[in-house]
């Protein structure tokens, strides 16, 4: 039959077959990609969940990848101390040792979000302040204000982090707080089953939720994260709103949203370790 076609027609036929072949392959690949939407309120642990997925099911973090988190760890350490120093007057707490006042003033004057290194003198001052009984009293009342849950972990590792050759561990990477803004997509390939999971992580703060609308199409499942330890905490955006109640209200709204009528739901109750620790000092019955 091919001899009945001109060279131009045979080339056109070849291109048509190649296009059909590619379309068929693309369609097959599309069916093998599973789109997952990761939702939850701010501080629920969505980004940490993605990091754990990357470590367990992805390529993990190379030494270079982990090194890139250094400045964010430093920033977390400075901002945590600044938050405590700012909260102390509101809670009626003063530094136990007045000799720590110069260190407090020096740390308060640092622009935490611009910190890129961790000098020995900074480590000395922060270690000195962390040991102050007034700071510890403020830390014990952290549910009354907004403080990173990684504060204790990093401050117990100050000397290790202050080492000039410091390379963050996987735990350091998991615990660092970098607020999620906008949309972030993370592909995870499971070669054994020839399936790709595309996890979409979005900002959980109220100001970020309006951006979720762009993620709703063709979502197979919604993974909703709720932090169990937040039963006695309030929102950063609204000090009158309990965090866990906000999470419950958001989950209910998502369950009834028309965009998810055909999507399955996975409820991930997060931060169990923090809940167990908190229950020792904060009575659940009160809330």
Short mmCIF file of C-alpha atoms in Angstrom, two decimals:
data_model
loop_
_atom_site.label_atom_id
_atom_site.label_comp_id
_atom_site.label_asym_id
_atom_site.label_seq_id
_atom_site.Cartn_x
_atom_site.Cartn_y
_atom_site.Cartn_z
CA UNK A 1 0.00 0.00 0.00
CA UNK A 2 2.86 2.38 0.78
CA UNK A 3 3.82 2.46 -2.89
CA UNK A 4 0.46 4.11 -3.65
CA UNK A 5 1.43 7.14 -1.56
CA UNK A 6 3.79 9.88 -2.53
CA UNK A 7 6.83 10.59 -0.40
CA UNK A 8 5.03 13.61 1.08
CA UNK A 9 1.95 11.54 1.96
CA UNK A 10 4.08 8.80 3.55
CA UNK A 11 5.83 11.40 5.70
CA UNK A 12 2.47 12.89 6.74
CA UNK A 13 1.22 9.39 7.64
CA UNK A 14 4.36 8.72 9.68
CA UNK A 15 3.92 11.98 11.61
CA UNK A 16 0.26 11.18 12.27
CA UNK A 17 1.15 7.76 13.68
CA UNK A 18 3.87 9.27 15.85
CA UNK A 19 1.44 11.87 17.22
CA UNK A 20 -1.13 9.15 17.96
CA UNK A 21 1.57 7.11 19.69
CA UNK A 22 2.66 10.03 21.86
CA UNK A 23 -0.92 10.93 22.75
CA UNK A 24 -1.56 7.36 23.82
CA UNK A 25 1.62 7.37 25.93
CA UNK A 26 0.73 10.72 27.51
CA UNK A 27 -2.75 9.46 28.34
CA UNK A 28 -1.26 6.36 30.00
CA UNK A 29 1.19 8.45 31.99
CA UNK A 30 -1.60 10.78 33.08
CA UNK A 31 -3.57 7.82 34.44
CA UNK A 32 -0.51 6.77 36.42
CA UNK A 33 -0.14 10.17 38.09
CA UNK A 34 -2.14 10.59 41.28
CA UNK A 35 -2.80 14.12 42.45
CA UNK A 36 -2.99 14.63 46.22
CA UNK A 37 -3.93 17.91 47.89
CA UNK A 38 -2.38 18.59 51.28
CA UNK A 39 -4.59 20.85 53.40
CA UNK A 40 -4.81 22.08 56.97
CA UNK A 41 -4.57 25.23 59.03
CA UNK A 42 -1.30 27.07 59.59
CA UNK A 43 1.20 25.23 61.84
CA UNK A 44 -0.56 21.88 61.33
CA UNK A 45 2.63 20.28 60.04
CA UNK A 46 1.98 20.03 56.29
CA UNK A 47 5.48 21.03 55.22
CA UNK A 48 7.00 18.62 57.75
CA UNK A 49 4.81 15.88 56.28
CA UNK A 50 6.21 16.61 52.81
CA UNK A 51 9.78 16.54 54.15
CA UNK A 52 9.14 13.14 55.73
CA UNK A 53 7.72 11.89 52.43
CA UNK A 54 10.86 13.09 50.67
CA UNK A 55 13.09 11.29 53.18
CA UNK A 56 11.12 8.02 53.14
CA UNK A 57 9.82 7.84 49.57
CA UNK A 58 11.82 10.44 47.67
CA UNK A 59 15.47 11.18 47.12
CA UNK A 60 16.03 12.41 50.66
CA UNK A 61 18.34 15.33 51.45
CA UNK A 62 21.95 15.47 50.35
CA UNK A 63 24.54 17.25 52.49
CA UNK A 64 24.22 20.26 50.17
CA UNK A 65 20.41 20.21 50.56
CA UNK A 66 20.69 20.12 54.34
CA UNK A 67 23.26 22.92 54.34
CA UNK A 68 20.75 25.16 52.61
CA UNK A 69 18.58 25.02 55.75
CA UNK A 70 21.27 26.51 58.02
CA UNK A 71 20.13 30.11 57.79
CA UNK A 72 16.51 29.16 58.46
CA UNK A 73 17.52 27.24 61.57
CA UNK A 74 19.50 30.27 62.78
CA UNK A 75 16.51 32.50 62.08
CA UNK A 76 14.20 30.16 64.00
CA UNK A 77 16.53 30.29 67.01
CA UNK A 78 16.69 34.09 67.04
CA UNK A 79 12.97 34.60 66.43
CA UNK A 80 12.04 32.17 69.21
CA UNK A 81 14.07 34.09 71.78
CA UNK A 82 12.71 37.40 70.52
CA UNK A 83 9.14 36.12 70.82
CA UNK A 84 9.77 35.06 74.41
CA UNK A 85 11.41 38.38 75.31
CA UNK A 86 8.46 40.26 73.80
CA UNK A 87 5.94 38.09 75.64
CA UNK A 88 7.50 38.35 79.09
CA UNK A 89 6.12 41.83 79.98
CA UNK A 90 2.62 40.76 78.84
CA UNK A 91 2.81 37.72 81.11
CA UNK A 92 4.20 39.73 84.03
CA UNK A 93 7.54 37.89 83.93
CA UNK A 94 10.98 39.48 84.30
CA UNK A 95 14.48 38.16 83.76
CA UNK A 96 15.65 36.37 86.89
CA UNK A 97 19.21 37.60 86.48
CA UNK A 98 19.50 41.32 85.72
CA UNK A 99 23.00 40.70 84.34
CA UNK A 100 21.27 39.07 81.34
CA UNK A 101 19.61 42.35 80.34
CA UNK A 102 22.43 43.43 77.93
CA UNK A 103 22.24 40.06 76.14
CA UNK A 104 18.45 40.40 75.90
CA UNK A 105 18.77 43.87 74.37
CA UNK A 106 21.40 42.70 71.89
CA UNK A 107 19.32 39.72 70.73
CA UNK A 108 16.15 41.81 70.50
CA UNK A 109 17.94 44.24 68.17
CA UNK A 110 18.80 41.53 65.62
CA UNK A 111 16.68 41.34 62.44
CA UNK A 112 15.89 37.64 62.70
CA UNK A 113 14.65 37.24 59.15
CA UNK A 114 17.98 38.57 57.82
CA UNK A 115 20.24 36.27 59.85
CA UNK A 116 22.51 34.12 57.65
CA UNK A 117 25.17 32.96 60.11
CA UNK A 118 25.54 32.04 63.77
CA UNK A 119 28.44 33.73 65.55
CA UNK A 120 29.94 32.30 68.78
CA UNK A 121 29.02 35.46 70.70
CA UNK A 122 25.40 35.02 69.62
CA UNK A 123 25.44 31.43 70.85
CA UNK A 124 26.87 32.58 74.20
CA UNK A 125 24.16 35.19 74.70
CA UNK A 126 21.34 32.88 73.63
CA UNK A 127 22.60 30.08 75.86
CA UNK A 128 22.85 32.54 78.75
CA UNK A 129 19.30 33.75 78.21
CA UNK A 130 17.86 30.25 77.75
CA UNK A 131 19.26 29.30 81.17
CA UNK A 132 17.57 32.29 82.85
CA UNK A 133 14.69 31.21 85.10
CA UNK A 134 12.55 34.05 83.78
CA UNK A 135 12.90 32.81 80.20
CA UNK A 136 12.12 29.27 81.36
CA UNK A 137 9.01 30.52 83.14
CA UNK A 138 7.95 32.26 79.94
CA UNK A 139 8.61 29.12 77.92
CA UNK A 140 6.47 27.05 80.29
CA UNK A 141 3.53 29.34 79.41
CA UNK A 142 4.08 29.15 75.64
CA UNK A 143 0.48 28.13 74.95
CA UNK A 144 -0.49 31.72 75.85
CA UNK A 145 1.40 33.15 72.87
CA UNK A 146 2.84 32.01 69.51
CA UNK A 147 6.11 30.10 69.83
CA UNK A 148 7.73 27.59 67.49
CA UNK A 149 7.36 24.00 68.67
CA UNK A 150 11.03 23.42 67.79
CA UNK A 151 12.34 25.97 70.29
CA UNK A 152 13.35 23.47 72.97
CA UNK A 153 14.95 21.12 70.41
CA UNK A 154 17.18 23.81 68.90
CA UNK A 155 18.14 25.43 72.20
CA UNK A 156 19.29 22.10 73.58
CA UNK A 157 21.55 21.85 70.52
CA UNK A 158 22.97 25.38 70.53
CA UNK A 159 26.61 24.32 70.80
CA UNK A 160 26.27 21.81 67.98
CA UNK A 161 24.53 24.38 65.78
CA UNK A 162 27.09 27.06 66.63
CA UNK A 163 29.93 24.87 65.31
CA UNK A 164 31.48 26.54 62.21
CA UNK A 165 31.24 23.18 60.40
CA UNK A 166 27.60 22.63 61.32
CA UNK A 167 25.61 20.56 58.83
CA UNK A 168 21.92 20.11 59.74
CA UNK A 169 20.72 16.58 60.41
CA UNK A 170 17.47 15.24 58.99
CA UNK A 171 15.84 16.02 62.35
CA UNK A 172 17.06 19.62 62.12
CA UNK A 173 15.54 19.86 58.65
CA UNK A 174 12.24 18.33 59.76
CA UNK A 175 11.88 20.75 62.67
CA UNK A 176 12.79 24.01 60.95
CA UNK A 177 9.86 26.35 60.43
CA UNK A 178 9.55 28.03 57.02
CA UNK A 179 6.00 29.36 56.47
CA UNK A 180 4.41 28.03 53.28
CA UNK A 181 3.08 30.67 50.90
CA UNK A 182 1.40 30.05 47.57
CA UNK A 183 1.44 26.59 46.02
CA UNK A 184 4.24 24.04 46.08
CA UNK A 185 4.18 20.76 44.15
CA UNK A 186 6.26 17.73 45.08
CA UNK A 187 6.38 14.63 42.82
CA UNK A 188 7.10 11.21 44.34
CA UNK A 189 7.76 8.34 41.94
CA UNK A 190 7.02 4.76 42.97
CA UNK A 191 8.83 2.90 40.21
CA UNK A 192 7.76 -0.55 41.45
CA UNK A 193 4.15 0.30 40.69
CA UNK A 194 4.94 2.80 37.95
CA UNK A 195 2.90 5.45 39.74
CA UNK A 196 3.70 9.09 40.45
CA UNK A 197 2.11 10.89 43.39
CA UNK A 198 1.98 14.65 42.95
CA UNK A 199 1.53 16.22 46.39
CA UNK A 200 0.41 19.85 46.44
CA UNK A 201 1.20 21.77 49.61
CA UNK A 202 -0.50 25.12 50.16
CA UNK A 203 -0.30 27.81 52.83
CA UNK A 204 -2.62 27.14 55.76
CA UNK A 205 -2.99 30.67 57.09
CA UNK A 206 -6.34 32.34 56.41
CA UNK A 207 -4.77 34.74 53.95
CA UNK A 208 -3.44 31.80 51.91
CA UNK A 209 -6.62 29.72 51.70
CA UNK A 210 -8.15 31.67 48.85
CA UNK A 211 -5.37 30.29 46.65
CA UNK A 212 -6.54 26.71 47.13
CA UNK A 213 -9.24 27.08 44.48
CA UNK A 214 -6.64 26.56 41.74
CA UNK A 215 -5.75 23.11 43.10
CA UNK A 216 -9.17 21.53 43.16
CA UNK A 217 -9.33 20.09 39.66
CA UNK A 218 -8.67 16.33 39.23
CA UNK A 219 -7.68 15.71 42.85
CA UNK A 220 -7.96 12.03 43.72
CA UNK A 221 -7.52 12.47 47.46
CA UNK A 222 -7.32 15.23 50.05
CA UNK A 223 -4.90 14.73 52.93
CA UNK A 224 -6.04 16.94 55.81
CA UNK A 225 -3.60 17.50 58.67
CA UNK A 226 -4.82 18.48 62.13
CA UNK A 227 -2.41 19.11 65.00
CA UNK A 228 -3.83 17.39 68.10
CA UNK A 229 -1.58 19.43 70.37
CA UNK A 230 -3.30 22.72 69.49
CA UNK A 231 -6.34 22.26 71.73
CA UNK A 232 -5.14 25.03 74.08
CA UNK A 233 -3.66 27.45 71.48
CA UNK A 234 -5.05 30.34 69.45
CA UNK A 235 -4.48 31.49 65.88
CA UNK A 236 -1.70 33.87 64.94
CA UNK A 237 -4.25 35.81 62.87
CA UNK A 238 -6.98 35.87 65.54
CA UNK A 239 -6.14 35.59 69.24
CA UNK A 240 -9.80 34.86 70.06
CA UNK A 241 -10.02 31.72 67.90
CA UNK A 242 -8.93 28.35 69.24
CA UNK A 243 -6.66 26.56 66.75
CA UNK A 244 -8.24 23.14 67.04
CA UNK A 245 -11.75 24.57 66.64
CA UNK A 246 -10.53 26.42 63.54
CA UNK A 247 -9.12 23.18 62.18
CA UNK A 248 -12.41 21.35 62.78
CA UNK A 249 -14.42 24.11 61.08
CA UNK A 250 -12.10 24.11 58.07
CA UNK A 251 -12.27 20.32 57.78
CA UNK A 252 -16.07 20.44 57.80
CA UNK A 253 -16.10 23.12 55.08
CA UNK A 254 -13.77 21.10 52.88
CA UNK A 255 -15.78 17.90 53.37
CA UNK A 256 -18.89 19.58 51.99
CA UNK A 257 -17.16 21.51 49.18
CA UNK A 258 -18.52 20.68 45.73
CA UNK A 259 -15.02 20.36 44.28
CA UNK A 260 -14.32 17.31 46.44
CA UNK A 261 -17.51 15.31 45.90
CA UNK A 262 -15.53 12.63 44.05
CA UNK A 263 -12.36 12.86 46.13
CA UNK A 264 -11.44 10.57 48.99
CA UNK A 265 -10.31 12.04 52.32
CA UNK A 266 -7.42 11.09 54.56
CA UNK A 267 -7.46 12.68 58.02
CA UNK A 268 -3.96 12.81 59.47
CA UNK A 269 -3.90 13.56 63.22
CA UNK A 270 -0.50 15.11 63.73
CA UNK A 271 1.87 16.10 66.57
CA UNK A 272 0.99 13.22 68.89
CA UNK A 273 4.34 13.57 70.69
CA UNK A 274 3.64 17.23 71.50
CA UNK A 275 0.15 16.30 72.70
CA UNK A 276 1.50 13.70 75.12
CA UNK A 277 4.01 16.20 76.49
CA UNK A 278 1.47 18.99 76.80
CA UNK A 279 -1.14 16.90 78.64
CA UNK A 280 1.20 16.72 81.62
CA UNK A 281 0.74 20.44 82.27
CA UNK A 282 -2.41 21.52 80.38
CA UNK A 283 -5.69 19.89 81.39
CA UNK A 284 -7.71 18.92 78.32
CA UNK A 285 -10.98 19.28 80.28
CA UNK A 286 -10.37 23.04 80.54
CA UNK A 287 -10.87 23.34 76.75
#
